[in-house]
Amino acid sequence: MTFDRPVGLLCDRHSIPILLCIEEHGTCTKTKVYENIGRNANIPSKIQALADAGLVDIMETGRADVLSLTGLGRLVVGRIHDIDDAMSAAQEP
């Protein structure tokens, strides 16, 4: 299944977990993402795709790339939490 809209990026495996990992740590290195999400060979390209979409900032420090959410990234993660809350509330008796 392909998506013609930007939201399709979030349908890619690991995209949402990467965003949530960065949010949880505030800022983190790519290594921290690999430790939390996995060492899948596609993770670097997924991080770059999230950056290209304006959701993640990548700051090259010389030693390690530091990741943080952009304003748009924080907004998207907030909406993901809203969806999770709504789905959790719907499951309550």
C-alpha atoms as one frame of an Amber mdcrd trajectory, in Angstrom:
protein
   0.000   0.000   0.000   1.358   3.432  -0.906   0.267   6.827   0.317   0.327
  10.016  -1.697   0.173  12.183   1.407   2.920  13.029   3.922   1.246  10.879
   6.595   2.431   7.856   4.623   5.855   8.360   6.208   4.345   7.458   9.577
   3.130   4.157   8.133   6.706   3.039   7.525   7.921   0.506  10.041   9.834
   2.131  12.896   8.927   5.755  12.031   6.604   6.276  15.002   8.875   4.380
  17.434  11.805   6.573  16.322   9.790   9.740  16.986   8.653   8.456  20.380
  12.215   7.465  21.320  13.518  10.943  20.506  10.643  12.515  22.450  11.311
  10.302  25.474  14.951  11.336  25.641  14.521  14.996  24.639  17.606  14.790
  22.487  19.504  11.629  21.736  22.146  10.199  19.500  21.448   7.880  16.611
  23.132   5.202  18.724  20.437   5.629  21.393  17.767   5.135  18.720  19.534
   1.970  17.514  19.676   0.663  21.097  15.961   1.331  21.656  14.507   0.501
  18.240  16.977  -1.916  16.667  19.928  -2.026  14.360  17.889  -2.518  11.211
  19.890  -1.394   8.179  17.022   0.924   7.188  16.950   2.941  10.428  19.447
   5.588   9.215  17.402   6.217   6.067  14.204   6.400   8.138  15.786   8.973
  10.451  16.852  10.953   7.379  13.325  10.714   5.907  11.888  12.068   9.175
  14.407  14.905   9.004  13.572  15.589   5.340   9.883  15.774   6.323  10.699
  18.419   8.940   9.949  16.247  11.972  13.492  15.689  13.256  16.588  17.872
  13.485  19.957  16.192  13.031  22.842  18.102  14.568  26.252  16.859  13.541
  28.616  17.351  16.473  31.699  15.687  15.066  31.490  12.731  17.419  27.867
  11.685  17.074  24.748  12.962  15.375  22.299  14.340  17.935  18.592  14.053
  17.155  15.761  16.231  18.411  12.175  16.854  17.419  11.295  20.004  15.535
   8.192  22.006  16.428   6.293  20.037  13.796   7.731  16.800  15.186   6.500
  17.681  18.680   3.054  18.472  17.254   2.901  15.133  15.412   4.045  13.190
  18.501   1.420  15.017  20.560  -1.239  13.871  18.096   0.088  10.302  18.299
  -0.346  10.470  22.083  -3.888  11.854  21.602  -4.743   8.902  19.352  -3.272
   6.466  21.874  -5.274   8.082  24.698  -8.503   7.943  22.680  -7.980   4.292
  21.800  -7.138   3.439  25.420 -10.274   5.212  26.662 -12.386   3.333  24.124
 -11.159   0.022  25.539 -12.065   0.890  29.139 -15.246  -0.766  30.430
